[in-house]
Coordinates of C-alpha atoms (C1' of nucleotides) in Angstrom, one line a residue:
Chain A
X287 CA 115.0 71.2 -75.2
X288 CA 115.2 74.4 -77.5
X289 CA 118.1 75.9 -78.9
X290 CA 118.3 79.2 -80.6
X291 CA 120.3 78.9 -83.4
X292 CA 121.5 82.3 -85.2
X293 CA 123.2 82.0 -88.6
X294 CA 122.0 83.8 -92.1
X295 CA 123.7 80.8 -94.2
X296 CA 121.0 78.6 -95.3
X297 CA 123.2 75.8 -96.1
X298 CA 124.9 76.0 -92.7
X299 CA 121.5 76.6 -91.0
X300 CA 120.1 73.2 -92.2
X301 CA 122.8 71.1 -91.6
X302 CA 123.4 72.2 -87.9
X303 CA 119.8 71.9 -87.3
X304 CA 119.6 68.6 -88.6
X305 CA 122.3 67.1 -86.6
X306 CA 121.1 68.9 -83.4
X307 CA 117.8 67.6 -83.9
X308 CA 119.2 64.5 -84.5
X309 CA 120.6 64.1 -80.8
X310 CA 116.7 65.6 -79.4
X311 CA 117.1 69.5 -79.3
X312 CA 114.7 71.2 -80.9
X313 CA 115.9 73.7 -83.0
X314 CA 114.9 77.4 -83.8
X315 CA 116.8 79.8 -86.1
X316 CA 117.0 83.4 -86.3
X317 CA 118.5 84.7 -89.6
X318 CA 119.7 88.2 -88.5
X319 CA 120.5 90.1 -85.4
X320 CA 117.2 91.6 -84.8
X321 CA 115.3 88.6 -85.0
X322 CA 117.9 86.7 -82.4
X323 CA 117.8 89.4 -80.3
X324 CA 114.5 89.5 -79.6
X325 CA 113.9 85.6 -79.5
X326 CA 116.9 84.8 -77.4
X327 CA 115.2 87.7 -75.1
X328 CA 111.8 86.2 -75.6
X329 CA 112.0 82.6 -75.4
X330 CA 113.3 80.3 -73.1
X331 CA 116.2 78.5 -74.6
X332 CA 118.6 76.1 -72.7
X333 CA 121.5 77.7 -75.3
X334 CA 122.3 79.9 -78.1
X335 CA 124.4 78.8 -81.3
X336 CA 125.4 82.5 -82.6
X337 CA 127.5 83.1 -86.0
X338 CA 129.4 86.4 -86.1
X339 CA 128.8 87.4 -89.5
X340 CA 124.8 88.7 -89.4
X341 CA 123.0 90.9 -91.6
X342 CA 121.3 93.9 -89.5
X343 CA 122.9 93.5 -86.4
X344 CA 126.3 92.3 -85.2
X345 CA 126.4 88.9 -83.3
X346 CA 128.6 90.3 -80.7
X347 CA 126.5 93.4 -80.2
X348 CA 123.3 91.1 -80.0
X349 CA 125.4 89.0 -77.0
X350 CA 126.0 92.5 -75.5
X351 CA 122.7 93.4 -75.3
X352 CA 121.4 90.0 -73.5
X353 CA 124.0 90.2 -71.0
X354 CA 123.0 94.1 -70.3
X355 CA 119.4 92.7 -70.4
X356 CA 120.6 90.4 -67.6
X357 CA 119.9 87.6 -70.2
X358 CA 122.4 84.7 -69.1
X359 CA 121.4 82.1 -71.8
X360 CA 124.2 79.6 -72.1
X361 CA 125.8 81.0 -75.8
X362 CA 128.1 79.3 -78.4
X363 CA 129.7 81.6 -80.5
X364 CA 131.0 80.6 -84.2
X365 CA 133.1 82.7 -85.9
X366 CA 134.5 82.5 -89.3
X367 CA 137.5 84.0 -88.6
X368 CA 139.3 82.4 -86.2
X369 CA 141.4 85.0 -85.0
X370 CA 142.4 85.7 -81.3
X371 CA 141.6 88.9 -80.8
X372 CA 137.5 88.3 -82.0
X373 CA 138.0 85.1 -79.7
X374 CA 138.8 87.3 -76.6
X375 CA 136.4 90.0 -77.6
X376 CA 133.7 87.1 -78.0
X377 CA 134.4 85.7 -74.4
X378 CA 134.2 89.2 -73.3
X379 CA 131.0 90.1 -74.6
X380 CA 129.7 86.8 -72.2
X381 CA 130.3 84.5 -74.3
X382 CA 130.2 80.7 -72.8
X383 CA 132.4 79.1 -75.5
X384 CA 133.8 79.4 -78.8
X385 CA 134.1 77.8 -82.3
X386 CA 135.7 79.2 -85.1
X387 CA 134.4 78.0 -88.3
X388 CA 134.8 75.8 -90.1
X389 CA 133.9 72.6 -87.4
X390 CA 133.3 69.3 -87.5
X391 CA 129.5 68.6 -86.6
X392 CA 130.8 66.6 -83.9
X393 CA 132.4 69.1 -81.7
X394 CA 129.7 71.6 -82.5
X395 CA 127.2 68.6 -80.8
X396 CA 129.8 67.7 -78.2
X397 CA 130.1 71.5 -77.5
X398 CA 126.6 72.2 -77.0
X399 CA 126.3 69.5 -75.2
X400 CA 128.7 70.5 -72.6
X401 CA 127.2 73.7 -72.7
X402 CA 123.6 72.7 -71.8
X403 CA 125.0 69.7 -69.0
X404 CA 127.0 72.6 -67.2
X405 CA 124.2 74.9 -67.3
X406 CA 122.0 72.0 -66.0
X407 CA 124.4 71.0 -63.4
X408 CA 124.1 67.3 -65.2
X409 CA 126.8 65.9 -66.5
X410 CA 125.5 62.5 -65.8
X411 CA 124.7 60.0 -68.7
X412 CA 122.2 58.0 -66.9
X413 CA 119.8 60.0 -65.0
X414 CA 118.5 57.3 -62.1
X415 CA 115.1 57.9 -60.3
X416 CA 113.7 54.9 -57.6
X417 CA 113.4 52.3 -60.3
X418 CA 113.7 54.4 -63.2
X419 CA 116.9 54.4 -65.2
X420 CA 117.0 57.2 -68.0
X421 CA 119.6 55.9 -70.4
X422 CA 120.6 58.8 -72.3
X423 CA 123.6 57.2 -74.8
X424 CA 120.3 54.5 -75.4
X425 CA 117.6 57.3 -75.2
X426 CA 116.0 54.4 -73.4
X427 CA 114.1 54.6 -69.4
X428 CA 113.7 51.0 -67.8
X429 CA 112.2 50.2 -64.8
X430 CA 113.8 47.7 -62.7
X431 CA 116.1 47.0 -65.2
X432 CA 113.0 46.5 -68.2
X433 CA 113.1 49.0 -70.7
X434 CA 109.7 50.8 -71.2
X435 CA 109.0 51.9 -74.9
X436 CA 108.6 55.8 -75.1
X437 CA 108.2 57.6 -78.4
X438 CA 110.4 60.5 -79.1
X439 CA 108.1 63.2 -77.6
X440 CA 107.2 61.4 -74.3
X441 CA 110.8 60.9 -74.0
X442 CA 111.9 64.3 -74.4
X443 CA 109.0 64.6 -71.8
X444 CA 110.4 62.4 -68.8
X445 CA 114.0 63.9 -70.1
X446 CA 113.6 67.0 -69.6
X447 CA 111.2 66.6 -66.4
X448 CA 114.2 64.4 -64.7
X449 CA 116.8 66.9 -65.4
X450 CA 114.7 69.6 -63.9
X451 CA 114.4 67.2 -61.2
X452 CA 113.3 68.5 -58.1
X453 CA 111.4 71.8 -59.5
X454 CA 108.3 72.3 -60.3
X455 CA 108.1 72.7 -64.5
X456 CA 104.7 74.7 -65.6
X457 CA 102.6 73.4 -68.2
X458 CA 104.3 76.3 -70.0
X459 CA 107.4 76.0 -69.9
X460 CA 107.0 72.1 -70.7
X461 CA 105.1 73.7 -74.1
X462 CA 108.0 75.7 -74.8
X463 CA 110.3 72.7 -74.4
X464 CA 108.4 70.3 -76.2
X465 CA 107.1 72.4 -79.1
X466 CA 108.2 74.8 -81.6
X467 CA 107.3 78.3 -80.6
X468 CA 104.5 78.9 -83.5
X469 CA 102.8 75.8 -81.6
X470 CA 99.0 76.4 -80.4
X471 CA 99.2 77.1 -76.6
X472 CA 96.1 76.9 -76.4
X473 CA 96.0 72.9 -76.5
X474 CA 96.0 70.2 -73.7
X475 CA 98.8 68.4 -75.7
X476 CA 100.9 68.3 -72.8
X477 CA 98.2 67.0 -70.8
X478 CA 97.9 64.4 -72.9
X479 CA 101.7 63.5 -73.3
X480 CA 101.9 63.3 -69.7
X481 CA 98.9 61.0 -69.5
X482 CA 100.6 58.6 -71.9
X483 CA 103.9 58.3 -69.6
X484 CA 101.7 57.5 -66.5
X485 CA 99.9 55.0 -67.9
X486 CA 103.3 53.4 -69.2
X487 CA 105.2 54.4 -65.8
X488 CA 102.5 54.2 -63.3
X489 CA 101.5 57.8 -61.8
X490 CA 104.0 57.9 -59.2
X491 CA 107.0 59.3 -61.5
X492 CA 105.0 62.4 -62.4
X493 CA 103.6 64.2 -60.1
X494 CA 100.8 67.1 -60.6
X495 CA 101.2 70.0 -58.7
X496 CA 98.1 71.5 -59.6
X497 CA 98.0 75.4 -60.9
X498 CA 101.9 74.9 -61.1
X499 CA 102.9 72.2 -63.0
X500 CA 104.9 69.0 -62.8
X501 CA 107.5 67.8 -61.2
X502 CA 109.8 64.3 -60.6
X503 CA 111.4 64.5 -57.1
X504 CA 115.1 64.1 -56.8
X505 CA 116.3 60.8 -56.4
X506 CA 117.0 61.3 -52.5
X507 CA 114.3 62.6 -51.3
X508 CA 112.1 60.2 -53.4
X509 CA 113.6 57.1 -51.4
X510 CA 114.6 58.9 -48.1
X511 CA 112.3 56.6 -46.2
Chain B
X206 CA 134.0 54.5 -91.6
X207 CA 135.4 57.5 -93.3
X208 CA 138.9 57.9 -93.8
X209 CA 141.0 61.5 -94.9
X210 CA 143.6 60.6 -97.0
X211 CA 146.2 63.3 -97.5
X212 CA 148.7 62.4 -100.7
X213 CA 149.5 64.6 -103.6
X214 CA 150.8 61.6 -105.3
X215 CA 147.9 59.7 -107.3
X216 CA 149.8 56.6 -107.6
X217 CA 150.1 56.3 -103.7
X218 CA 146.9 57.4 -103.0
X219 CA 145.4 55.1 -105.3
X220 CA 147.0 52.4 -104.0
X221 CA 146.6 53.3 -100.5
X222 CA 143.1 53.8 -101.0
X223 CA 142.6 50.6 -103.0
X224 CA 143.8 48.5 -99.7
X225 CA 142.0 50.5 -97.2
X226 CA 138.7 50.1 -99.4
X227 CA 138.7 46.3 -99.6
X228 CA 139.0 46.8 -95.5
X229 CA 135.9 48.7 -95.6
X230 CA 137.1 52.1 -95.2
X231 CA 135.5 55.1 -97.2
X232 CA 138.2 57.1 -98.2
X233 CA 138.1 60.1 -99.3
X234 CA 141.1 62.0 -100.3
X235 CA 142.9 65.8 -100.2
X236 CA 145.8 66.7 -102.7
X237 CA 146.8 69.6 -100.4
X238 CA 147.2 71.4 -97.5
X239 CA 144.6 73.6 -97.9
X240 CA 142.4 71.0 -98.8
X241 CA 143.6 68.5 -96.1
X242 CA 142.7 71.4 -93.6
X243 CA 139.3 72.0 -94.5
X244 CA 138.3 68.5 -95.1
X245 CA 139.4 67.4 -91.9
X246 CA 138.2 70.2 -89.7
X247 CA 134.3 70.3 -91.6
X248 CA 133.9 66.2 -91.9
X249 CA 133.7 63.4 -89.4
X250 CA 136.8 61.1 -90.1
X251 CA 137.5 58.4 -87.9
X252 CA 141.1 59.0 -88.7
X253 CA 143.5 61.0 -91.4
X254 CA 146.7 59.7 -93.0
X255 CA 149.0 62.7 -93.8
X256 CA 151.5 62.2 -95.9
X257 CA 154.2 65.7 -94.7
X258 CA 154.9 66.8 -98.7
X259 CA 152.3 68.5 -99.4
X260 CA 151.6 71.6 -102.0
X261 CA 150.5 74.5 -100.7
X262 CA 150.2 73.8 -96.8
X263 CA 153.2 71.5 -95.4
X264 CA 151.5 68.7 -93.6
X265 CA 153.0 69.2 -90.3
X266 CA 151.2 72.8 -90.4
X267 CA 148.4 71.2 -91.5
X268 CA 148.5 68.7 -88.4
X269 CA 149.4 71.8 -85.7
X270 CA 146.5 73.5 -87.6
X271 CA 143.9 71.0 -86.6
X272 CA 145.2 70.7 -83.1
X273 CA 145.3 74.3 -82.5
X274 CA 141.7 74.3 -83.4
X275 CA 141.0 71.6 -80.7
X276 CA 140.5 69.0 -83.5
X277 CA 141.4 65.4 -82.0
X278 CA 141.0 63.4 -84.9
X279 CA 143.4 60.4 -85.1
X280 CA 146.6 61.0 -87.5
X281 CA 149.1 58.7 -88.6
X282 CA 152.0 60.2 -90.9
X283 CA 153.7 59.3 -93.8
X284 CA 157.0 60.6 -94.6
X285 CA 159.6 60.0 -97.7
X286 CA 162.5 61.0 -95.2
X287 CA 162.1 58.9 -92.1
X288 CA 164.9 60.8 -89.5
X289 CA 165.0 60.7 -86.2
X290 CA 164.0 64.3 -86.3
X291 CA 161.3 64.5 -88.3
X292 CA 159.3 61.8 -86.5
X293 CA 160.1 64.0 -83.3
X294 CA 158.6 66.8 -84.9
X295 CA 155.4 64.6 -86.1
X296 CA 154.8 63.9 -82.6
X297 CA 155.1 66.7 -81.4
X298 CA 152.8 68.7 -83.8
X299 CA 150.1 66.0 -82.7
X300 CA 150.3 62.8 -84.6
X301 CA 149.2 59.7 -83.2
X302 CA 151.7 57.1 -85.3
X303 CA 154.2 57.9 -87.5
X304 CA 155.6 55.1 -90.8
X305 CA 158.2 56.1 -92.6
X306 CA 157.9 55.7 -96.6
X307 CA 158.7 53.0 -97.8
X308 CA 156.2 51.0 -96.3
X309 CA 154.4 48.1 -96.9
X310 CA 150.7 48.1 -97.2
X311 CA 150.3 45.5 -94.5
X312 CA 151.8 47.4 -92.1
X313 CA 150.0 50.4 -93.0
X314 CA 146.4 48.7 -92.4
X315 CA 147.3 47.4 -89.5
X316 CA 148.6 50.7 -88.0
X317 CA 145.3 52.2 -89.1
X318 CA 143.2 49.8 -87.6
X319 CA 145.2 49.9 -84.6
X320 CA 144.4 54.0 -84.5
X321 CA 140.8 53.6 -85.3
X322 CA 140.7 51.1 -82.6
X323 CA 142.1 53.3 -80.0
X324 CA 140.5 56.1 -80.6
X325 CA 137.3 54.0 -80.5
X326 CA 138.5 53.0 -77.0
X327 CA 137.5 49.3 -78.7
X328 CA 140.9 47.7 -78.2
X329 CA 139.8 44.5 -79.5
X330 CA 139.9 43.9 -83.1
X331 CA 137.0 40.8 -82.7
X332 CA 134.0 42.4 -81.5
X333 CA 131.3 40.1 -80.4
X334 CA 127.6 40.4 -79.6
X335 CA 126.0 37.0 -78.7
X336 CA 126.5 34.9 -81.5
X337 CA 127.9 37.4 -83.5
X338 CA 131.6 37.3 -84.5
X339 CA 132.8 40.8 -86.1
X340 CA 136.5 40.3 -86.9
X341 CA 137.8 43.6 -88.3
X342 CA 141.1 42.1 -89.4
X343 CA 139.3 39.8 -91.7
X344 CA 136.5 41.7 -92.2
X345 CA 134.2 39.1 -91.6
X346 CA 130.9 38.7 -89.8
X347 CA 130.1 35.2 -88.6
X348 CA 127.7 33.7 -86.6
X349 CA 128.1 30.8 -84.4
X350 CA 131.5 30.4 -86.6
X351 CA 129.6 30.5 -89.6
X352 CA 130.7 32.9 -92.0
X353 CA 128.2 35.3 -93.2
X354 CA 128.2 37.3 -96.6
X355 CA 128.0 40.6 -95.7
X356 CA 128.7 43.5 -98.9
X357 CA 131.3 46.3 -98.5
X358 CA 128.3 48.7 -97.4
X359 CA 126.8 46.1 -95.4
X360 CA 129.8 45.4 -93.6
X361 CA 130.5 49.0 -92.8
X362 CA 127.4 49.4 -91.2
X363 CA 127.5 46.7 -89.3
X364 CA 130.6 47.5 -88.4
X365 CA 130.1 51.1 -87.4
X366 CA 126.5 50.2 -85.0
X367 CA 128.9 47.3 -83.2
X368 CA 131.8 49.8 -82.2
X369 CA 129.1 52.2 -81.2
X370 CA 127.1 49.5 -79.4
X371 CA 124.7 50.3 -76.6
X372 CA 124.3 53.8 -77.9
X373 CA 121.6 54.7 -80.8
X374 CA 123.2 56.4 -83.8
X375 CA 120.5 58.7 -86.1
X376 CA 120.2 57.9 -89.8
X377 CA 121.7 61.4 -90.3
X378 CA 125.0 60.1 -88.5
X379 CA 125.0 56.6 -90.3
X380 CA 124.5 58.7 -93.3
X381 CA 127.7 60.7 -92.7
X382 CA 130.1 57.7 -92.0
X383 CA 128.8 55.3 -94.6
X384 CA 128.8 58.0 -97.7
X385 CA 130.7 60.2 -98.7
X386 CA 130.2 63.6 -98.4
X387 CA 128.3 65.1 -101.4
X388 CA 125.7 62.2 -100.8
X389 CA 122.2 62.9 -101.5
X390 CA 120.8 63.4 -97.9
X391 CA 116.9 62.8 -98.2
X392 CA 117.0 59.3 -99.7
X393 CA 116.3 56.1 -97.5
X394 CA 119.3 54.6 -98.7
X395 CA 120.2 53.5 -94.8
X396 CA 116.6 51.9 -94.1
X397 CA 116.6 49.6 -97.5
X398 CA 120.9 49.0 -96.3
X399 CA 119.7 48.2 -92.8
X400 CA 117.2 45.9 -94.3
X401 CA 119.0 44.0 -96.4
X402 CA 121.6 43.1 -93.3
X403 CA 118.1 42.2 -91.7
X404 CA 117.5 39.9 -94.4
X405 CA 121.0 38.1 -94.0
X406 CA 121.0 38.4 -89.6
X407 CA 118.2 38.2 -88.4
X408 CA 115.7 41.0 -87.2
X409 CA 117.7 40.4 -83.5
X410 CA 121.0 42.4 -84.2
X411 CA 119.6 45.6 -85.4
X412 CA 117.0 47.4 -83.0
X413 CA 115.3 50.5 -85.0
X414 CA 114.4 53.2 -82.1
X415 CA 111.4 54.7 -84.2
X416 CA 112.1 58.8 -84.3
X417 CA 115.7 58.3 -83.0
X418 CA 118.1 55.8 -84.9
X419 CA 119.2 52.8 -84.8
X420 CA 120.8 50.3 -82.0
X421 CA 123.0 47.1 -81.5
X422 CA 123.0 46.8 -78.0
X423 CA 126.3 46.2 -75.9
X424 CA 127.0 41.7 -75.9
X425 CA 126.1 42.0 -71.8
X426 CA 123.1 43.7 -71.9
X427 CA 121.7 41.5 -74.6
X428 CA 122.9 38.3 -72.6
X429 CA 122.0 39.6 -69.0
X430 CA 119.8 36.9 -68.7
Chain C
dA247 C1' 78.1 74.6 -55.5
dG248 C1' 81.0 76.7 -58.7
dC249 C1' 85.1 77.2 -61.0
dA250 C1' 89.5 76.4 -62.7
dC251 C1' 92.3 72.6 -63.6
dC252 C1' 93.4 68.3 -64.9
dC253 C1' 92.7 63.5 -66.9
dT254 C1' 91.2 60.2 -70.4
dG255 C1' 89.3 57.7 -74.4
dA256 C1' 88.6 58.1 -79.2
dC257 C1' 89.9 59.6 -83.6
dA258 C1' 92.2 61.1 -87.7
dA259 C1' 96.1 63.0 -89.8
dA260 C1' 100.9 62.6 -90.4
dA261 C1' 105.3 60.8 -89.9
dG262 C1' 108.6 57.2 -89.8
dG263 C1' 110.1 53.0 -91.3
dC264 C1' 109.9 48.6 -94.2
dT265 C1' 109.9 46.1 -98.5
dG266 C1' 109.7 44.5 -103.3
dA267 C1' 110.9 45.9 -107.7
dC268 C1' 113.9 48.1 -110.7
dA269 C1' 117.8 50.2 -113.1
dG270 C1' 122.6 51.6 -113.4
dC271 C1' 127.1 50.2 -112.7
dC272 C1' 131.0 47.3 -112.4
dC273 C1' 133.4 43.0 -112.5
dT274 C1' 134.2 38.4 -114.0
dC275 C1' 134.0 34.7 -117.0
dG276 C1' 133.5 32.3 -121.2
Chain D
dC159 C1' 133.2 41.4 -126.5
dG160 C1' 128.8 40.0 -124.5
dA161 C1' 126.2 37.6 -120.8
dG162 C1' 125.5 37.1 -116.1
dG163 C1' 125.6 38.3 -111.6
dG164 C1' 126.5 41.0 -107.5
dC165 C1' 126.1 45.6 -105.4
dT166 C1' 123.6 49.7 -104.5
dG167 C1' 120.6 53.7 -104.8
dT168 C1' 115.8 55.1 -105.9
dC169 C1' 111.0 54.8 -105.7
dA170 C1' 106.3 53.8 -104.6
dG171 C1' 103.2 51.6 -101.7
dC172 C1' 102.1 49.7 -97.4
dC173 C1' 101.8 49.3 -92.6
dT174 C1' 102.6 50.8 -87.9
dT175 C1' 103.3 54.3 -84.6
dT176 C1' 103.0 58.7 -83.1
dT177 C1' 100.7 62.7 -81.8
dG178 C1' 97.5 66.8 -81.7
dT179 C1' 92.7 67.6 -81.0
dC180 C1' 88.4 67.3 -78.9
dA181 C1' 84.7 66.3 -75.8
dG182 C1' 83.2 64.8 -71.7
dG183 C1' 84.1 63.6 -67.0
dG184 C1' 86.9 64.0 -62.5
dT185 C1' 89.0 66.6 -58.7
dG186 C1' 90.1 69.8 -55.4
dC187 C1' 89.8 74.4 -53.7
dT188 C1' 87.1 78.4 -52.1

DNA sequence: AGCACCCTGACAAAAGGCTGACAGCCCTCG
DNA sequence: CGAGGGCTGTCAGCCTTTTGTCAGGGTGCT
């Protein structure tokens, strides 16, 4: 799942996006408010991590102009100064929650976290589908109660495929997920990923819905019968 | 596991930190408020002991600082004067236990262990996983009643993946509680550690979750069967 | 049939993790 | 004080797994 993170301080930049990447996001940065303005507009992430303090163009004016764009990306703000009136004006300008600086890595991850299960509607752990147990705290699936190797990427894969479940996720936006946004579109990777689940899971999880996409059925209405 | 020490007197600290050490703490310590502040609102502690006479910053600010910022990290106080009112005023500003000075180191370990405990929601101080024995009053590792060997940094990881058992933790994380914090980050220190308890336990104990982290498994799960 | 899509097996590059060897450090013991 | 031994981080080499790419073959719709 990709995350936008915005923040000019190297130091901070790298050691945020390590520990995010560490728990599966992928992470993208923008150094200054141009550049997350027009990727937070551009590309579909599942949240924003925005520092106050930008070069070229205020963090709070950049969450303005999303929201006036109608852009309702799930954002984190982090401030430096932790003072209440930039926390109210933060909230204000649309802000989903807020984090003055400096944090423990911890809350930032539990934070975000939150932030992306709310916007998901999924606050669930374990993610259950038929037979299929998606152990997130184990970042393991089992099948009748077996675990079924999956390597990082065909995890994120099924992941993010049974969060969404019960929608129909394009080819595209499974890219966009899956890979960093200079990634070759132009590539059946994702084809292939999905290829490597089914032959560990059997076809039935993933289902093709050709010129659309793929989808995993809700749990009910898989085993309605 | 990383401990924040607060104490502005080196004699005390150095004591204190000499018998939380040979428990298998990594301590770290602050001389100040200021510093006590920052440290323990940037850096993952399992718990802080805060002495309230401090340069600087008074401890009890120091304490209402952190919980202000929604930081819920365990604190046990020290304090030379141990009224009534003051241990009032510790609990109120947030504190989780309170030991008036003098005290004896005994009591001090125990009181810390009890905290990390708790806040692990691991109330037992014997944590087992098949035939593994970890008691963390003796700090000792045995299995089938046979004492193991385990070094101080061997002992911590060990220690650390059983009270997180049955959910993967990253090198990046293990990195964070086993060193301290100016630790060279792109060295495979963990891997060789995590072999060498290998060596000495068995391959069994230890799962590696290639691309993720690392795993002990929770004692039911392993012994479903 | 024709076309757009999708699947699959093979391959090679790259990443991730494991291990043995080694060196620095510290402590203990004689 | 010096020798020996344990602990620990670093490094280089090795092996395994992962993963993107490609080419060729299905599949379903019009």
């Amino acid at each position: 799942m990709r995350l936008l993170l915005v923040e000019d301080d190297d130091q901070v930049a790298e050691t945020v996006t390590a520990s995010l990447t560490a728990v599966g996001f992928l992470v993208e940065r923008a150094r200054d408010g141009r550049e997350a303005w027009f990727m937070g507009d551009t590309e579909p992430y599942v949240a924003a991590i925005l520092d106050l303090g930008l070069p070229s163009l205020d963090g709070l004016s950049v969450l303005r102009q999303w929201r006036a764009a109608g852009q309702r990306l799930p954002v984190l703000i982090l401030s430096a100064r932790g003072d209440w009136t930039e926390r109210v004006e933060g909230i204000e300008a649309g802000a989903d929650d807020y984090l003055p600086k400096p944090f423990r890595l911890e809350e930032l991850l539990a934070r975000v976290q939150a932030l992306v299960r709310r916007a998901a509607g999924q606050p669930a752990p374990v993610l259950v589908h038929g037979p299929f147990r998606l152990d997130t705290r184990r970042q393991t699936l089992s099948r009748d109660g077996l675990a079924i190797h999956l390597s990082p990427q065909e995890y994120r894969l099924v992941s993010y495929l049974m969060q969404q479940a019960g929608r129909v996720v394009s080819q595209q936006e499974l890219t966009e997920q899956l890979y960093a946004q200079d990634f070759e579109r132009d590539s059946n990777s994702v084809e292939v990923l999905v290829g490597r689940v089914r032959r560990k899971l059997g076809a039935g999880l993933i289902q093709t819905r050709r010129g659309f996409g793929y989808l995993i059925e809700t749990d009910d209405d898989s085993h309605a019968s």
